[in-house]
């Protein structure tokens, strides 16, 4: 469905300054895949989506969508895609039903088909009570659902969504996902989306492409990325610092133990199998007479994957695009399993 070869985009800002937004991305996405493109602000996600959807021309490299070259055959590409941009796409003054209807007509549906499709989408995306409202009066979440409906009007084989759920509350995010997944099953669509939500990429996408500084730095299923590039962490606290020192030495023998950090009475280690290694360490501690006060296993998140690849936390780079001293990496998305010791 999508094939890019060394796709590159430079923005010449002034004579002396060029932004290398996308630096040679080569990607293959098969029909039917659901792929999340994940990366911090400014990574080049939107620029890539805009090249794939023929809105901007690549500086170099090639891209084909459904077999059509994005530069040589933009009209054919556009017929195959639905695009929900990062900003809102719908106009302001039309009413919801009219907006969907005119979008259908613009895409070449006859009046009857356009009316029917608008009706289907209104039902599917739970817009029924809003059909008579002006687009400008909708709430952010309602409007985002309308945006997605607009992208689906012509039942495209490929749906490209740039941050479909940003700004939605958790309930609306979940709702939107339900709708997108249902539409996907119904129309057998390929879906490519960008997101900042690590948990969303993790749970929804079958494949995650991690982009940083305009390059693909990882591309696999969330499970494989987490297992290969992050691994489990175990965190153990001893009753005293001498005990912790001995724990640190014991943890060196755990399978594939690495990154062992001793911090006062606390020991942290990365291991291949946290739930298996922790009880083993506890047994060895007991045999050695070391008293353990707390013990935890942290399963990796996609943020740990990003951290391991780049040395930065994706969560910390969120928001205004600056590196900030955000919450530590044991935040809400960490799947923490505690064991009483
Ligand atoms: N028209 C433009 N002119 C100059 N620079 C641009 C232009 N469009 C994008 N850029 C720059 O290209 C880089 C990549 O931007 P892009 O919008 O693709 O990032 P993104 O990954 O979508 O980020 P976000 O998560 O914030 O949406 C950024 O440094 C951005 O400032
Ligand atoms: Mg963007």
PDB file of C-alpha atoms in Angstrom, residues 170-339:
ATOM      1  CA  UNK A 170      -9.799   9.425  27.731  1.00  0.00           C
ATOM      2  CA  UNK A 171     -13.428   8.505  27.104  1.00  0.00           C
ATOM      3  CA  UNK A 172     -13.485  10.167  23.697  1.00  0.00           C
ATOM      4  CA  UNK A 173     -10.132   8.661  22.827  1.00  0.00           C
ATOM      5  CA  UNK A 174     -11.471   5.206  23.590  1.00  0.00           C
ATOM      6  CA  UNK A 175     -14.664   5.960  21.634  1.00  0.00           C
ATOM      7  CA  UNK A 176     -12.797   7.236  18.629  1.00  0.00           C
ATOM      8  CA  UNK A 177     -10.652   4.119  18.608  1.00  0.00           C
ATOM      9  CA  UNK A 178     -13.669   1.899  18.760  1.00  0.00           C
ATOM     10  CA  UNK A 179     -15.063   3.689  15.718  1.00  0.00           C
ATOM     11  CA  UNK A 180     -11.811   3.591  13.787  1.00  0.00           C
ATOM     12  CA  UNK A 181     -11.357  -0.125  14.440  1.00  0.00           C
ATOM     13  CA  UNK A 182     -14.939  -0.859  13.446  1.00  0.00           C
ATOM     14  CA  UNK A 183     -14.558   1.122  10.232  1.00  0.00           C
ATOM     15  CA  UNK A 184     -11.333  -0.704   9.556  1.00  0.00           C
ATOM     16  CA  UNK A 185     -13.027  -4.082   9.856  1.00  0.00           C
ATOM     17  CA  UNK A 186     -15.945  -2.935   7.746  1.00  0.00           C
ATOM     18  CA  UNK A 187     -13.994  -1.351   4.887  1.00  0.00           C
ATOM     19  CA  UNK A 188     -10.778  -3.445   5.143  1.00  0.00           C
ATOM     20  CA  UNK A 189      -8.692  -0.323   5.312  1.00  0.00           C
ATOM     21  CA  UNK A 190      -4.997   0.167   5.779  1.00  0.00           C
ATOM     22  CA  UNK A 191      -4.474   2.706   8.563  1.00  0.00           C
ATOM     23  CA  UNK A 192      -1.407   4.812   9.226  1.00  0.00           C
ATOM     24  CA  UNK A 193      -1.575   7.180  12.147  1.00  0.00           C
ATOM     25  CA  UNK A 194       0.724   9.353  14.173  1.00  0.00           C
ATOM     26  CA  UNK A 195       0.399   9.692  17.886  1.00  0.00           C
ATOM     27  CA  UNK A 196       2.149  10.989  20.978  1.00  0.00           C
ATOM     28  CA  UNK A 197       0.270   8.597  23.201  1.00  0.00           C
ATOM     29  CA  UNK A 198       2.607   5.745  23.994  1.00  0.00           C
ATOM     30  CA  UNK A 199      -0.071   3.587  25.541  1.00  0.00           C
ATOM     31  CA  UNK A 200      -2.267   4.106  22.489  1.00  0.00           C
ATOM     32  CA  UNK A 201       0.458   3.052  20.055  1.00  0.00           C
ATOM     33  CA  UNK A 202       1.201   0.112  22.300  1.00  0.00           C
ATOM     34  CA  UNK A 203      -2.332  -1.186  22.597  1.00  0.00           C
ATOM     35  CA  UNK A 204      -3.821  -0.260  19.198  1.00  0.00           C
ATOM     36  CA  UNK A 205      -1.095  -0.644  16.620  1.00  0.00           C
ATOM     37  CA  UNK A 206       0.173  -3.926  15.283  1.00  0.00           C
ATOM     38  CA  UNK A 207       3.321  -2.195  14.178  1.00  0.00           C
ATOM     39  CA  UNK A 208       5.097   0.853  15.560  1.00  0.00           C
ATOM     40  CA  UNK A 209       7.492   2.957  13.527  1.00  0.00           C
ATOM     41  CA  UNK A 210       9.569   5.158  15.821  1.00  0.00           C
ATOM     42  CA  UNK A 211      10.800   8.350  14.162  1.00  0.00           C
ATOM     43  CA  UNK A 212      13.347  10.769  15.581  1.00  0.00           C
ATOM     44  CA  UNK A 213      15.092  13.705  13.857  1.00  0.00           C
ATOM     45  CA  UNK A 214      13.557  12.735  10.516  1.00  0.00           C
ATOM     46  CA  UNK A 215      14.761   9.132  10.577  1.00  0.00           C
ATOM     47  CA  UNK A 216      13.192   5.772  11.371  1.00  0.00           C
ATOM     48  CA  UNK A 217      15.039   4.473  14.428  1.00  0.00           C
ATOM     49  CA  UNK A 218      12.893   1.392  15.111  1.00  0.00           C
ATOM     50  CA  UNK A 219      10.135  -0.500  13.340  1.00  0.00           C
ATOM     51  CA  UNK A 220       8.441  -3.608  14.742  1.00  0.00           C
ATOM     52  CA  UNK A 221       5.522  -4.850  16.826  1.00  0.00           C
ATOM     53  CA  UNK A 222       5.264  -3.143  20.229  1.00  0.00           C
ATOM     54  CA  UNK A 223       5.987  -6.483  21.935  1.00  0.00           C
ATOM     55  CA  UNK A 224       9.189  -7.120  20.012  1.00  0.00           C
ATOM     56  CA  UNK A 225      10.376  -3.520  20.436  1.00  0.00           C
ATOM     57  CA  UNK A 226       9.867  -3.694  24.175  1.00  0.00           C
ATOM     58  CA  UNK A 227      11.483  -7.094  24.561  1.00  0.00           C
ATOM     59  CA  UNK A 228      14.436  -6.387  22.266  1.00  0.00           C
ATOM     60  CA  UNK A 229      15.140  -2.759  23.049  1.00  0.00           C
ATOM     61  CA  UNK A 230      14.141  -2.279  26.661  1.00  0.00           C
ATOM     62  CA  UNK A 231      13.658  -5.441  28.720  1.00  0.00           C
ATOM     63  CA  UNK A 232      12.292  -5.707  32.237  1.00  0.00           C
ATOM     64  CA  UNK A 233      13.696  -3.774  35.171  1.00  0.00           C
ATOM     65  CA  UNK A 234      13.809  -5.041  38.705  1.00  0.00           C
ATOM     66  CA  UNK A 235      14.104  -2.634  41.614  1.00  0.00           C
ATOM     67  CA  UNK A 236      14.972  -3.947  45.056  1.00  0.00           C
ATOM     68  CA  UNK A 237      15.573  -2.119  48.335  1.00  0.00           C
ATOM     69  CA  UNK A 238      17.654  -3.665  51.093  1.00  0.00           C
ATOM     70  CA  UNK A 239      17.437  -2.860  54.816  1.00  0.00           C
ATOM     71  CA  UNK A 240      20.849  -1.173  54.653  1.00  0.00           C
ATOM     72  CA  UNK A 241      23.488  -0.076  52.140  1.00  0.00           C
ATOM     73  CA  UNK A 242      25.772  -3.054  52.826  1.00  0.00           C
ATOM     74  CA  UNK A 243      22.823  -5.353  52.024  1.00  0.00           C
ATOM     75  CA  UNK A 244      22.218  -3.397  48.802  1.00  0.00           C
ATOM     76  CA  UNK A 245      25.855  -3.812  47.781  1.00  0.00           C
ATOM     77  CA  UNK A 246      25.523  -7.558  48.197  1.00  0.00           C
ATOM     78  CA  UNK A 247      22.230  -7.553  46.267  1.00  0.00           C
ATOM     79  CA  UNK A 248      23.913  -5.705  43.409  1.00  0.00           C
ATOM     80  CA  UNK A 249      26.610  -8.393  43.278  1.00  0.00           C
ATOM     81  CA  UNK A 250      24.009 -11.171  43.374  1.00  0.00           C
ATOM     82  CA  UNK A 251      21.982  -9.543  40.594  1.00  0.00           C
ATOM     83  CA  UNK A 252      24.985  -9.705  38.255  1.00  0.00           C
ATOM     84  CA  UNK A 253      24.287 -13.440  37.897  1.00  0.00           C
ATOM     85  CA  UNK A 254      20.680 -13.047  36.766  1.00  0.00           C
ATOM     86  CA  UNK A 255      20.044 -13.955  33.114  1.00  0.00           C
ATOM     87  CA  UNK A 256      21.162 -11.134  30.820  1.00  0.00           C
ATOM     88  CA  UNK A 257      21.509  -8.698  33.714  1.00  0.00           C
ATOM     89  CA  UNK A 258      22.795  -5.265  32.685  1.00  0.00           C
ATOM     90  CA  UNK A 259      22.657  -1.591  33.686  1.00  0.00           C
ATOM     91  CA  UNK A 260      22.946  -2.445  37.384  1.00  0.00           C
ATOM     92  CA  UNK A 261      22.674   0.746  39.433  1.00  0.00           C
ATOM     93  CA  UNK A 262      23.344   0.906  43.144  1.00  0.00           C
ATOM     94  CA  UNK A 263      21.841   3.961  44.845  1.00  0.00           C
ATOM     95  CA  UNK A 264      22.080   3.863  48.641  1.00  0.00           C
ATOM     96  CA  UNK A 265      19.947   0.961  49.789  1.00  0.00           C
ATOM     97  CA  UNK A 266      18.328   0.644  46.353  1.00  0.00           C
ATOM     98  CA  UNK A 267      19.450  -1.608  43.513  1.00  0.00           C
ATOM     99  CA  UNK A 268      18.121  -1.485  40.001  1.00  0.00           C
ATOM    100  CA  UNK A 269      18.920  -3.888  37.173  1.00  0.00           C
ATOM    101  CA  UNK A 270      17.737  -4.583  33.675  1.00  0.00           C
ATOM    102  CA  UNK A 271      17.036  -8.276  33.038  1.00  0.00           C
ATOM    103  CA  UNK A 272      15.504 -10.333  30.254  1.00  0.00           C
ATOM    104  CA  UNK A 273      12.819 -11.921  32.430  1.00  0.00           C
ATOM    105  CA  UNK A 274      11.789  -9.757  35.396  1.00  0.00           C
ATOM    106  CA  UNK A 275       8.997 -11.944  36.807  1.00  0.00           C
ATOM    107  CA  UNK A 276      11.359 -14.956  36.708  1.00  0.00           C
ATOM    108  CA  UNK A 277      14.487 -13.205  37.939  1.00  0.00           C
ATOM    109  CA  UNK A 278      13.034 -11.410  40.951  1.00  0.00           C
ATOM    110  CA  UNK A 279      12.066 -14.545  42.926  1.00  0.00           C
ATOM    111  CA  UNK A 280      15.486 -16.003  42.102  1.00  0.00           C
ATOM    112  CA  UNK A 281      17.203 -12.920  43.506  1.00  0.00           C
ATOM    113  CA  UNK A 282      14.978 -13.085  46.589  1.00  0.00           C
ATOM    114  CA  UNK A 283      16.001 -16.706  47.238  1.00  0.00           C
ATOM    115  CA  UNK A 284      19.673 -15.863  46.872  1.00  0.00           C
ATOM    116  CA  UNK A 285      19.276 -12.849  49.159  1.00  0.00           C
ATOM    117  CA  UNK A 286      17.666 -15.023  51.800  1.00  0.00           C
ATOM    118  CA  UNK A 287      20.435 -17.634  51.532  1.00  0.00           C
ATOM    119  CA  UNK A 288      23.021 -14.877  51.904  1.00  0.00           C
ATOM    120  CA  UNK A 289      21.200 -13.413  54.914  1.00  0.00           C
ATOM    121  CA  UNK A 290      20.407 -10.099  53.170  1.00  0.00           C
ATOM    122  CA  UNK A 291      17.177  -8.486  54.356  1.00  0.00           C
ATOM    123  CA  UNK A 292      15.059  -7.085  51.499  1.00  0.00           C
ATOM    124  CA  UNK A 293      12.371  -4.483  52.277  1.00  0.00           C
ATOM    125  CA  UNK A 294      10.761  -3.847  48.863  1.00  0.00           C
ATOM    126  CA  UNK A 295      10.920  -5.556  45.459  1.00  0.00           C
ATOM    127  CA  UNK A 296       9.328  -4.555  42.167  1.00  0.00           C
ATOM    128  CA  UNK A 297       9.269  -5.611  38.537  1.00  0.00           C
ATOM    129  CA  UNK A 298       8.724  -2.891  35.915  1.00  0.00           C
ATOM    130  CA  UNK A 299       7.637  -4.143  32.524  1.00  0.00           C
ATOM    131  CA  UNK A 300       8.971  -1.921  29.723  1.00  0.00           C
ATOM    132  CA  UNK A 301       6.888   0.712  27.960  1.00  0.00           C
ATOM    133  CA  UNK A 302       7.465   2.177  24.510  1.00  0.00           C
ATOM    134  CA  UNK A 303       8.935   5.147  26.369  1.00  0.00           C
ATOM    135  CA  UNK A 304      11.678   2.861  27.700  1.00  0.00           C
ATOM    136  CA  UNK A 305      12.260   1.758  24.106  1.00  0.00           C
ATOM    137  CA  UNK A 306      12.641   5.373  23.005  1.00  0.00           C
ATOM    138  CA  UNK A 307      14.847   6.159  25.996  1.00  0.00           C
ATOM    139  CA  UNK A 308      17.133   3.253  25.181  1.00  0.00           C
ATOM    140  CA  UNK A 309      17.359   4.234  21.533  1.00  0.00           C
ATOM    141  CA  UNK A 310      17.948   7.951  22.014  1.00  0.00           C
ATOM    142  CA  UNK A 311      18.932   8.556  25.624  1.00  0.00           C
ATOM    143  CA  UNK A 312      15.866  10.812  25.937  1.00  0.00           C
ATOM    144  CA  UNK A 313      12.405  10.108  27.226  1.00  0.00           C
ATOM    145  CA  UNK A 314       9.642  10.572  24.700  1.00  0.00           C
ATOM    146  CA  UNK A 315       7.332  11.632  27.477  1.00  0.00           C
ATOM    147  CA  UNK A 316       9.700  14.406  28.501  1.00  0.00           C
ATOM    148  CA  UNK A 317       9.868  15.735  24.958  1.00  0.00           C
ATOM    149  CA  UNK A 318       6.088  15.964  24.709  1.00  0.00           C
ATOM    150  CA  UNK A 319       4.074  19.143  24.960  1.00  0.00           C
ATOM    151  CA  UNK A 320       5.854  22.262  23.783  1.00  0.00           C
ATOM    152  CA  UNK A 321       8.664  20.442  22.052  1.00  0.00           C
ATOM    153  CA  UNK A 322      11.269  21.278  24.650  1.00  0.00           C
ATOM    154  CA  UNK A 323      13.147  18.898  26.850  1.00  0.00           C
ATOM    155  CA  UNK A 324      11.789  19.442  30.298  1.00  0.00           C
ATOM    156  CA  UNK A 325      12.357  17.766  33.612  1.00  0.00           C
ATOM    157  CA  UNK A 326       9.119  15.854  33.320  1.00  0.00           C
ATOM    158  CA  UNK A 327       7.880  13.140  35.608  1.00  0.00           C
ATOM    159  CA  UNK A 328      10.246  10.235  36.018  1.00  0.00           C
ATOM    160  CA  UNK A 329       9.912   7.185  33.856  1.00  0.00           C
ATOM    161  CA  UNK A 330       7.933   5.307  36.484  1.00  0.00           C
ATOM    162  CA  UNK A 331       4.837   7.329  35.571  1.00  0.00           C
ATOM    163  CA  UNK A 332       1.305   6.268  34.915  1.00  0.00           C
ATOM    164  CA  UNK A 333       2.037   4.101  31.888  1.00  0.00           C
ATOM    165  CA  UNK A 334       4.532   1.839  33.587  1.00  0.00           C
ATOM    166  CA  UNK A 335       3.113  -1.564  34.194  1.00  0.00           C
ATOM    167  CA  UNK A 336       4.398  -2.135  37.681  1.00  0.00           C
ATOM    168  CA  UNK A 337       4.144  -5.389  39.516  1.00  0.00           C
ATOM    169  CA  UNK A 338       4.921  -5.247  43.185  1.00  0.00           C
ATOM    170  CA  UNK A 339       5.965  -8.211  45.219  1.00  0.00           C
TER     171      UNK A 339
END
